[in-house]
mmCIF file of C-alpha atoms in Angstrom:
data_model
loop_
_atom_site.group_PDB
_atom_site.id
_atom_site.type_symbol
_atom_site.label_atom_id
_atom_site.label_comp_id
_atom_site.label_asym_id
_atom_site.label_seq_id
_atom_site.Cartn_x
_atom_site.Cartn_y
_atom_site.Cartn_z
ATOM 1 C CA UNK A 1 -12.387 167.486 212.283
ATOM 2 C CA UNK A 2 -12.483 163.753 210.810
ATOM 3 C CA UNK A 3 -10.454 160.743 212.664
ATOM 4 C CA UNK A 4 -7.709 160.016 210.539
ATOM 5 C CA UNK A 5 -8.349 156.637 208.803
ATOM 6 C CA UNK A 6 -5.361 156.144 207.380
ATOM 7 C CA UNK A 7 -2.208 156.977 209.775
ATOM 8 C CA UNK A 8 1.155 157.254 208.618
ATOM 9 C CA UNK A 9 3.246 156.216 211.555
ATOM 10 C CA UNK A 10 7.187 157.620 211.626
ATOM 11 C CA UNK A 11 9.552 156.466 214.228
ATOM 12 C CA UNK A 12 12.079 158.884 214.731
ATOM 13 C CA UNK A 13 15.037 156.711 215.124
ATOM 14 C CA UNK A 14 17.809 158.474 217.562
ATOM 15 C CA UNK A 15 17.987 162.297 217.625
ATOM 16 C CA UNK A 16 20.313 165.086 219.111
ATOM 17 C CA UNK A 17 19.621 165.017 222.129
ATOM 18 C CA UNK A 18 21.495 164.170 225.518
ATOM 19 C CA UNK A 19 19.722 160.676 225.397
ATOM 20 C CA UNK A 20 22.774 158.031 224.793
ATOM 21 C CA UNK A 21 23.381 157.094 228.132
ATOM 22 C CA UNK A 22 20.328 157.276 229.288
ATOM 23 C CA UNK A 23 18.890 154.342 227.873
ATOM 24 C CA UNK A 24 21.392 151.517 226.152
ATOM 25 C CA UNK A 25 18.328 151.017 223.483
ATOM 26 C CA UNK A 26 19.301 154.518 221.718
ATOM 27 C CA UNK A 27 21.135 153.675 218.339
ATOM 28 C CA UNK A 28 24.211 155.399 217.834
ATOM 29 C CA UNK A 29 26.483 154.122 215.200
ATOM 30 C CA UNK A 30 25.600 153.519 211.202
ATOM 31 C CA UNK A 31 24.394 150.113 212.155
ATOM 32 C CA UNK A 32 22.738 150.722 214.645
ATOM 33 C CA UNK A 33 20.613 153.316 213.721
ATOM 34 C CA UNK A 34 20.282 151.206 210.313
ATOM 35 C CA UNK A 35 19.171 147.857 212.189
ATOM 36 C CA UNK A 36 16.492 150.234 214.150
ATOM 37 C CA UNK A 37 15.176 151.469 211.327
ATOM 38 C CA UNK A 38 14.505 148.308 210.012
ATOM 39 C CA UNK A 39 13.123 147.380 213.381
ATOM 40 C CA UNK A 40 10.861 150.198 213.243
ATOM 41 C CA UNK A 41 9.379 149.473 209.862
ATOM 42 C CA UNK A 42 8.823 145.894 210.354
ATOM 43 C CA UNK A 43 6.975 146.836 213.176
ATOM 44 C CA UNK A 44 4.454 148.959 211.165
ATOM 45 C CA UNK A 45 6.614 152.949 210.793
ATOM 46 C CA UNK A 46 5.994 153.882 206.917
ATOM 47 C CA UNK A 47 8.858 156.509 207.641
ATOM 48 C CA UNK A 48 11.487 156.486 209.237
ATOM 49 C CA UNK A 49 13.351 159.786 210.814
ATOM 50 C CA UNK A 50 17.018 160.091 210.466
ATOM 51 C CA UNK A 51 19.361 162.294 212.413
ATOM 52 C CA UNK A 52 23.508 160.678 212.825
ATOM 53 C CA UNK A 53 25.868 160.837 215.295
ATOM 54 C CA UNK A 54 29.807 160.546 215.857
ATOM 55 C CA UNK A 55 30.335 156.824 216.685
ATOM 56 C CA UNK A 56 32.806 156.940 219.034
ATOM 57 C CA UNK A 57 30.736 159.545 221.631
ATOM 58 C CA UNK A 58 27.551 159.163 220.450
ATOM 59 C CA UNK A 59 27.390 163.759 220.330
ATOM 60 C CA UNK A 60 25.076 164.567 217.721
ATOM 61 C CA UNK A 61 26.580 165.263 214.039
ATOM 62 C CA UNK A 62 25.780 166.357 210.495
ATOM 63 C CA UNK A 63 28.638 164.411 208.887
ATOM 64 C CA UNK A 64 27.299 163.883 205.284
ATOM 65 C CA UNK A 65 29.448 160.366 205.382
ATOM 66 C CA UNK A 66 27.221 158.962 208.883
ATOM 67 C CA UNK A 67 24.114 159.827 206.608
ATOM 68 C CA UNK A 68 25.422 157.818 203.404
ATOM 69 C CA UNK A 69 26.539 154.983 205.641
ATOM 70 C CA UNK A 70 22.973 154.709 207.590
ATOM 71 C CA UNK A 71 20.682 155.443 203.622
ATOM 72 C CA UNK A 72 23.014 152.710 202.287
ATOM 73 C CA UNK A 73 22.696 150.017 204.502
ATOM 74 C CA UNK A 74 18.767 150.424 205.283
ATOM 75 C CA UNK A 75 18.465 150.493 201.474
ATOM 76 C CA UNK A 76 20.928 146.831 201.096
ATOM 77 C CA UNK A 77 18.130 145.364 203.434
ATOM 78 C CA UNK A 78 15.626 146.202 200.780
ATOM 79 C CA UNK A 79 13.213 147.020 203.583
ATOM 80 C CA UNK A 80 10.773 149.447 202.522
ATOM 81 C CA UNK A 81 10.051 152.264 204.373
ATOM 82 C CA UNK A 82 10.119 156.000 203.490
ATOM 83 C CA UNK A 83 13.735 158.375 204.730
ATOM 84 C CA UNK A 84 13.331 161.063 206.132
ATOM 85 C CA UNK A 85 16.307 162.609 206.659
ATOM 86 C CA UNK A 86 16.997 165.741 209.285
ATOM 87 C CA UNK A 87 18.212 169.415 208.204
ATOM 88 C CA UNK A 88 17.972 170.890 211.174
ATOM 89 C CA UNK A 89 21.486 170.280 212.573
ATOM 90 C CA UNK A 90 23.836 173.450 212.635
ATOM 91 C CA UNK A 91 21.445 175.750 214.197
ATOM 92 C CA UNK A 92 22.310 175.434 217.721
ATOM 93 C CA UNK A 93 23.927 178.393 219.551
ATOM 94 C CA UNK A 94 24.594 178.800 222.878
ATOM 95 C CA UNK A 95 25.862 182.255 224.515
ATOM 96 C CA UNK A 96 27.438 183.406 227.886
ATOM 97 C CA UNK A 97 24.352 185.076 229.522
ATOM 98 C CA UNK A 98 26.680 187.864 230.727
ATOM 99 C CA UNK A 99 28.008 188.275 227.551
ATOM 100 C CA UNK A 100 25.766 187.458 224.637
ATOM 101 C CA UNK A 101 28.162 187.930 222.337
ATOM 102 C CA UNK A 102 30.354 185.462 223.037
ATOM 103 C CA UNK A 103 29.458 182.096 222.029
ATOM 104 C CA UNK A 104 29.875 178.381 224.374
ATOM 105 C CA UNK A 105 30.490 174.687 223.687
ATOM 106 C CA UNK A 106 27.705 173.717 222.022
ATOM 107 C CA UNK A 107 27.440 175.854 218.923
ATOM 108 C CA UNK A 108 26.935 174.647 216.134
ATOM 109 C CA UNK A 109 25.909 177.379 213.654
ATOM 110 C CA UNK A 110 25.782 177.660 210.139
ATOM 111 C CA UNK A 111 23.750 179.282 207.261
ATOM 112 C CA UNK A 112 21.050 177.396 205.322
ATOM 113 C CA UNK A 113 23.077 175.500 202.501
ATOM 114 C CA UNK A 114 25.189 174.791 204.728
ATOM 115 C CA UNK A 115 22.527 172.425 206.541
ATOM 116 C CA UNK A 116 21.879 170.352 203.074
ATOM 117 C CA UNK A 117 24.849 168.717 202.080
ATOM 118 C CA UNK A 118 23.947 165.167 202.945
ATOM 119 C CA UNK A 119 20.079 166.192 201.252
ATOM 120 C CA UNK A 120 21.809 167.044 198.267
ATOM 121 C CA UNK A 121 24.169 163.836 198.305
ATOM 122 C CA UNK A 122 21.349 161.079 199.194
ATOM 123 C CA UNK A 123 17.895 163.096 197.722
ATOM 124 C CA UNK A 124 16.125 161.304 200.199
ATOM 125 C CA UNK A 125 12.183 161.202 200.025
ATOM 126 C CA UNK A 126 12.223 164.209 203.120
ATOM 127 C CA UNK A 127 14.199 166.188 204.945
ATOM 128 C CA UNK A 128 13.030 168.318 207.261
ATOM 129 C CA UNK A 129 12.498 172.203 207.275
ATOM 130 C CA UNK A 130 12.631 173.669 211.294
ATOM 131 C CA UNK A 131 10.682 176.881 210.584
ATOM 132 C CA UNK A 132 11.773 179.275 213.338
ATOM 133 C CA UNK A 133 14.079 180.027 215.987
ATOM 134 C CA UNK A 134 13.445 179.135 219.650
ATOM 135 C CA UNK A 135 14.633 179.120 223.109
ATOM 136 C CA UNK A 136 15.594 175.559 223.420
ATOM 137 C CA UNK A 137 15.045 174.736 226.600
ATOM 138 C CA UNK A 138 16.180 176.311 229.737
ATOM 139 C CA UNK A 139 19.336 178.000 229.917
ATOM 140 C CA UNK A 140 21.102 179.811 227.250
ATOM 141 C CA UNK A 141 20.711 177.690 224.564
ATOM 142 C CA UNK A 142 18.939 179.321 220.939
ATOM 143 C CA UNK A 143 17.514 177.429 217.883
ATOM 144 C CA UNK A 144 18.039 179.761 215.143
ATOM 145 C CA UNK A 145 16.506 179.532 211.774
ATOM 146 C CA UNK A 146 15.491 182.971 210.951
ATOM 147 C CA UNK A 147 13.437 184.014 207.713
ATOM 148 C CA UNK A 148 16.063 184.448 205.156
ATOM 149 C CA UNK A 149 17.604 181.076 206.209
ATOM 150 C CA UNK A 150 14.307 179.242 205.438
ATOM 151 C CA UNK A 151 14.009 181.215 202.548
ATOM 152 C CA UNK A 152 17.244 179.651 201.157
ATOM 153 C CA UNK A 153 16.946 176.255 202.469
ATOM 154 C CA UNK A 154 13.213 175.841 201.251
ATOM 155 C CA UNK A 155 14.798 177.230 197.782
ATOM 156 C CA UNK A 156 17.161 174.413 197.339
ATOM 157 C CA UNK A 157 15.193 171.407 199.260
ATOM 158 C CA UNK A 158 12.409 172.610 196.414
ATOM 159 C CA UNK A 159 15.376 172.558 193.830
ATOM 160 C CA UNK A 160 16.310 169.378 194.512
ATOM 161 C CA UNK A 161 12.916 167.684 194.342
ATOM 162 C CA UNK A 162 12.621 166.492 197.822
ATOM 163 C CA UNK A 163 10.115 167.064 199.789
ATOM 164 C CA UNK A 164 10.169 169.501 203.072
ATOM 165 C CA UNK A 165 8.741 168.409 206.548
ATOM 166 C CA UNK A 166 7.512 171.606 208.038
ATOM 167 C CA UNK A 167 8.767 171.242 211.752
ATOM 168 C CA UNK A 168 6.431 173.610 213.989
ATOM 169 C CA UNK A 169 7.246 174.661 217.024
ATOM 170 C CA UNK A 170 5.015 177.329 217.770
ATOM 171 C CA UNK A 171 1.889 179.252 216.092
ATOM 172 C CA UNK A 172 4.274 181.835 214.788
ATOM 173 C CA UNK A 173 6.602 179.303 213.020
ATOM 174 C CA UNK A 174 3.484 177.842 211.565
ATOM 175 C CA UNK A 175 2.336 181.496 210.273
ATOM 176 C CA UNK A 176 6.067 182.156 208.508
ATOM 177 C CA UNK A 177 5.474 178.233 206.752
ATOM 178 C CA UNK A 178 2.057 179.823 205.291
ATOM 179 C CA UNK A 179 4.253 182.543 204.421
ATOM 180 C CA UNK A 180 6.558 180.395 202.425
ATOM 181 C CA UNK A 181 4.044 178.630 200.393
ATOM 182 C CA UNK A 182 2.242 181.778 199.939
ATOM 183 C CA UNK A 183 6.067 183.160 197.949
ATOM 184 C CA UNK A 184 6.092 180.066 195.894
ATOM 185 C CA UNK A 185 9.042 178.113 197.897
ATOM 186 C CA UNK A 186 7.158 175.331 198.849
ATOM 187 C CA UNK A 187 5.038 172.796 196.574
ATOM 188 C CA UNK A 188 1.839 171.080 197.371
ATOM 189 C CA UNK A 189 0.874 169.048 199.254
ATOM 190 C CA UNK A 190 2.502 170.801 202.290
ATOM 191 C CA UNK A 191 3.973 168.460 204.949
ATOM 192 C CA UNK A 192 3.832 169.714 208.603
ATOM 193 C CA UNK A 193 5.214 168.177 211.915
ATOM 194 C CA UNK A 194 3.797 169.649 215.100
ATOM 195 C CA UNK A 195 5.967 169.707 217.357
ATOM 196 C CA UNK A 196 4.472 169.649 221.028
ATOM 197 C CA UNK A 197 6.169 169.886 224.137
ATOM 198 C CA UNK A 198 9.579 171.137 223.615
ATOM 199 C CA UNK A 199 10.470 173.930 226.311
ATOM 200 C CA UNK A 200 10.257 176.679 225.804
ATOM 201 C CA UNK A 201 7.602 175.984 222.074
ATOM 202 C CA UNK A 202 4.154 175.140 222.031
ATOM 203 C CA UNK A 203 2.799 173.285 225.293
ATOM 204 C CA UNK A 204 1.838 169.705 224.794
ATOM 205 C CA UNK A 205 -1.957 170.710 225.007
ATOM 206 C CA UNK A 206 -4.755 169.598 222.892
ATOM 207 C CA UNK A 207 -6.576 173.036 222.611
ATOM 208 C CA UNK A 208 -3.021 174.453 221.150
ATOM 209 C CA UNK A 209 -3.057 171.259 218.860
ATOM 210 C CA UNK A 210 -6.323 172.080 217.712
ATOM 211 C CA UNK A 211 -5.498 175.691 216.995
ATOM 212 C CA UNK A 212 -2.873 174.881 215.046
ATOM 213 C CA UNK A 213 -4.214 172.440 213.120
ATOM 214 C CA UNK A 214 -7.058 175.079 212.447
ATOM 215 C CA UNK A 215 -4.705 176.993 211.137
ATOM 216 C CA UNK A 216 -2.781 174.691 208.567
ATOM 217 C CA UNK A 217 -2.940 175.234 204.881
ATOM 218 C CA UNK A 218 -5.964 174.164 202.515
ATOM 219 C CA UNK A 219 -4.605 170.318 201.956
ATOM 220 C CA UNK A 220 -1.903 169.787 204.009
ATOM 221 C CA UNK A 221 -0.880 166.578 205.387
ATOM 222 C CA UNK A 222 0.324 167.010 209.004
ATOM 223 C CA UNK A 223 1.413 165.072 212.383
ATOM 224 C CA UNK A 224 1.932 165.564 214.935
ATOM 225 C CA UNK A 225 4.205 164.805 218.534
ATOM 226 C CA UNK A 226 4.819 165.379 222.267
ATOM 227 C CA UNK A 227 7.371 164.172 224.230
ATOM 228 C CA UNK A 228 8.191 162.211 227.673
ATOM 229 C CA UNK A 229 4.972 160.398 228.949
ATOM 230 C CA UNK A 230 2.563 161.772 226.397
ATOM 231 C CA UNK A 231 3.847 160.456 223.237
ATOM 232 C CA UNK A 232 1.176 157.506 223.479
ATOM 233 C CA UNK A 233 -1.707 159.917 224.129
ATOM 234 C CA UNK A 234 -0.719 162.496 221.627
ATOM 235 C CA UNK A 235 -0.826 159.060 218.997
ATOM 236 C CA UNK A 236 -4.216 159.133 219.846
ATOM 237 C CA UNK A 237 -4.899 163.277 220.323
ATOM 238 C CA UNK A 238 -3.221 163.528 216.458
ATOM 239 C CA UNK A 239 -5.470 160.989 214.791
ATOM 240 C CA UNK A 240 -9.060 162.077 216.809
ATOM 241 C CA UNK A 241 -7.802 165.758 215.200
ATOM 242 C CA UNK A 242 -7.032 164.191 211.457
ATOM 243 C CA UNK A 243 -3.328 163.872 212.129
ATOM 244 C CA UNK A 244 -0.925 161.248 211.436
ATOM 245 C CA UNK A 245 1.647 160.550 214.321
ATOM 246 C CA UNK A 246 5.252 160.152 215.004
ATOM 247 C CA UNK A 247 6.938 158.121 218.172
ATOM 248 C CA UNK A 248 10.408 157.083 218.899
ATOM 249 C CA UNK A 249 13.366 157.438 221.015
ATOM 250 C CA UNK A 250 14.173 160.857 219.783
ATOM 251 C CA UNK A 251 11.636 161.985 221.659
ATOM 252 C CA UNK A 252 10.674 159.409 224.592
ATOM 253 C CA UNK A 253 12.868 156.656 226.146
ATOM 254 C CA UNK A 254 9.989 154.640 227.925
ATOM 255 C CA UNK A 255 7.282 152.319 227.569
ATOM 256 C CA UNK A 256 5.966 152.763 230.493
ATOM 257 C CA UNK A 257 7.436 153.732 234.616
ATOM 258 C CA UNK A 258 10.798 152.347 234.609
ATOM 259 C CA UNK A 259 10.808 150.309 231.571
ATOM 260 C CA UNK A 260 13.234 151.706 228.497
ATOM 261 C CA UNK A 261 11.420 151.032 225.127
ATOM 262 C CA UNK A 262 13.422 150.409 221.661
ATOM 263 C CA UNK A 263 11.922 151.835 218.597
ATOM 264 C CA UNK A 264 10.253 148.824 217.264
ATOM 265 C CA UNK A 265 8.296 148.423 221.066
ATOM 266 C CA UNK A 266 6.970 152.254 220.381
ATOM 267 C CA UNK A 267 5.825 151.569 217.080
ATOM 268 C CA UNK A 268 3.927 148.762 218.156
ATOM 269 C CA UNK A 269 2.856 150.337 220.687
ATOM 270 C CA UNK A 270 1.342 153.373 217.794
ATOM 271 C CA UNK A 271 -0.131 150.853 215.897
ATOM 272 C CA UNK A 272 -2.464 149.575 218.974
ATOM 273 C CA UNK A 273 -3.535 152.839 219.546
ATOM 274 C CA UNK A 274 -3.950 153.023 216.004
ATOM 275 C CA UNK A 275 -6.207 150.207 215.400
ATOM 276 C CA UNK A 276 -8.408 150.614 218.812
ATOM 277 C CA UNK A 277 -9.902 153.725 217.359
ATOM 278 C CA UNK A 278 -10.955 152.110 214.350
ATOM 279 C CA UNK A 279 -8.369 153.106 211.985
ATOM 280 C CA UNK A 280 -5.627 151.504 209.976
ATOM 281 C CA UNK A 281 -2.240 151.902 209.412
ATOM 282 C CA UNK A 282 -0.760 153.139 206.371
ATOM 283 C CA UNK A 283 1.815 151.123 204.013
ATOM 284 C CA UNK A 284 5.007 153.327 203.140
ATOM 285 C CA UNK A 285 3.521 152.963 199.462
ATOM 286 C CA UNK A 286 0.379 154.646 200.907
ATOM 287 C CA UNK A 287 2.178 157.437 202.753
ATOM 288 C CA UNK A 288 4.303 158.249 199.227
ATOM 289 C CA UNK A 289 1.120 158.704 197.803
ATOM 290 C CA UNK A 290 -0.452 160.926 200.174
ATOM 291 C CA UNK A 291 2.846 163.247 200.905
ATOM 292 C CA UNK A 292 3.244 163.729 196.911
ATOM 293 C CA UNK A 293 6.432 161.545 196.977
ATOM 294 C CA UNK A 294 8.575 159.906 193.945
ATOM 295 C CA UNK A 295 6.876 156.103 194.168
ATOM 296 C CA UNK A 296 9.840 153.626 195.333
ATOM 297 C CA UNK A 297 12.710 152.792 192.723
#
């Protein structure tokens, strides 16, 4: 498998996860999220990776109005850089172990249109597709995206002409994606995210990277993730493998022991790794050409 020579760097801006007060560099509001974004592509991201949350608490949210604020004033700054906007939220359910039946605070869980308003309102240049349901972590808490919910959301993401990031969280997820293309729902070229390191998915190790990567489509464009400590290394393990790579708070909090990062500080730090192994780092005109996108209005 070729080094990647061209890398598409995304910075995945703030996430869902329980990360707010953990570091004071994790954006939150409109603007803030907004300002990072711009932080992370002047620092070298081509795209940047979108999810919104309620202002006031900082609780994740799929509030088509957070997403139109955040699109809006990225797009005022005329930056350039490539949205990618999440579809993932409204799959979380979390049950009473003793009874399974009975759902907890934390559920959020609704069908497959029902996860694309703010896709349909904005048509950004991606949104992402999570292809499978998982055991999220320890506890009692489910990610559930089961076949005939891909089916529909693949449907209408192809519908309305924007393209699908594949998330992948395990070999079997990656096997129903094949699926999908092989029933006509998705369009070439196929856009994958790897997703390493997410109890209870695929471990964050580079023989299961290289299987899977074995086992993506006939040109696909992929990249690929881990969290915690080995986002840096996985920047490297994704481009030795062909891969293009992803960092940002989402998914780590630190540059290093003890020291909280922002987004712009893990993008640089991408695009060092980037350009020590001989390799270059992609414009966000670059990356719409090689993930099939609509070239910037």
């Amino acid at each position: 498998m070729p080094v990647n020579q061209d890398v598409i760097i995304t910075c995945a801006l703030t996430g869902a996860g329980d990360t707010v007060g953990r570091s004071p560099h994790v954006p939150v509001t409109p603007a803030q999220i907004a300002a990072s974004a711009v932080e992370a592509a002047g620092a070298g991201a081509a795209v940047v990776h979108i999810h919104v949350r309620e202002p006031e608490t900082g609780a994740p949210s799929r509030d088509p109005r957070l997403y139109r604020e955040v699109v809006e004033r990225i797009r005022e700054t005329g930056t350039d850089v490539v949205i990618n906007l999440t579809a993932g939220m409204g799959g979380d359910l979390v049950i009473d172990p003793e009874a399974p039946l009975r759902q907890l605070p934390g559920t959020d869980l609704v069908g497959g249109l029902d996860r694309l308003p703010h896709v349909e309102d904005l048509l950004p240049d991606i949104c992402t597709l999570d292809c499978g349901s998982l055991n999220f972590g320890d506890g009692s808490n489910l990610y559930v995206s089961t076949p005939d919910m891909l089916r529909t959301g693949a449907k209408r993401i192809q519908e309305l002409g924007v393209r699908p990031e594949l998330e992948i969280f395990d070999t079997g997820q990656l096997w129903f994606a094949k699926q999908l293309l092989a029933e006509g729902l998705l369009d070439d070229p196929t856009v994958f995210q790897l997703c390493m390191g997410i109890p209870w998915g695929a471990p964050a190790d580079p023989g299961v990277l290289q299987a899977m990567v074995t086992m993506l489509p006939q040109g696909a464009q992929w990249a690929s993730f881990a969290l915690g400590r080995m986002q840096m290394p996985w920047v490297a393990q994704s481009i030795l493998l062909g891969g293009h790579v992803r960092v940002g708070l989402e998914d780590n909090l630190y540059l290093g022991k003890g020291v909280k990062a922002t987004n712009g500080q893990l993008v640089e730090r991408a695009v060092r790794i980037t350009e020590s192994l001989g390799s270059r780092v992609a414009t966000p005109d670059e990356a719409r050409e090689k993930l099939g996108l609509r070239p910037r209005v």
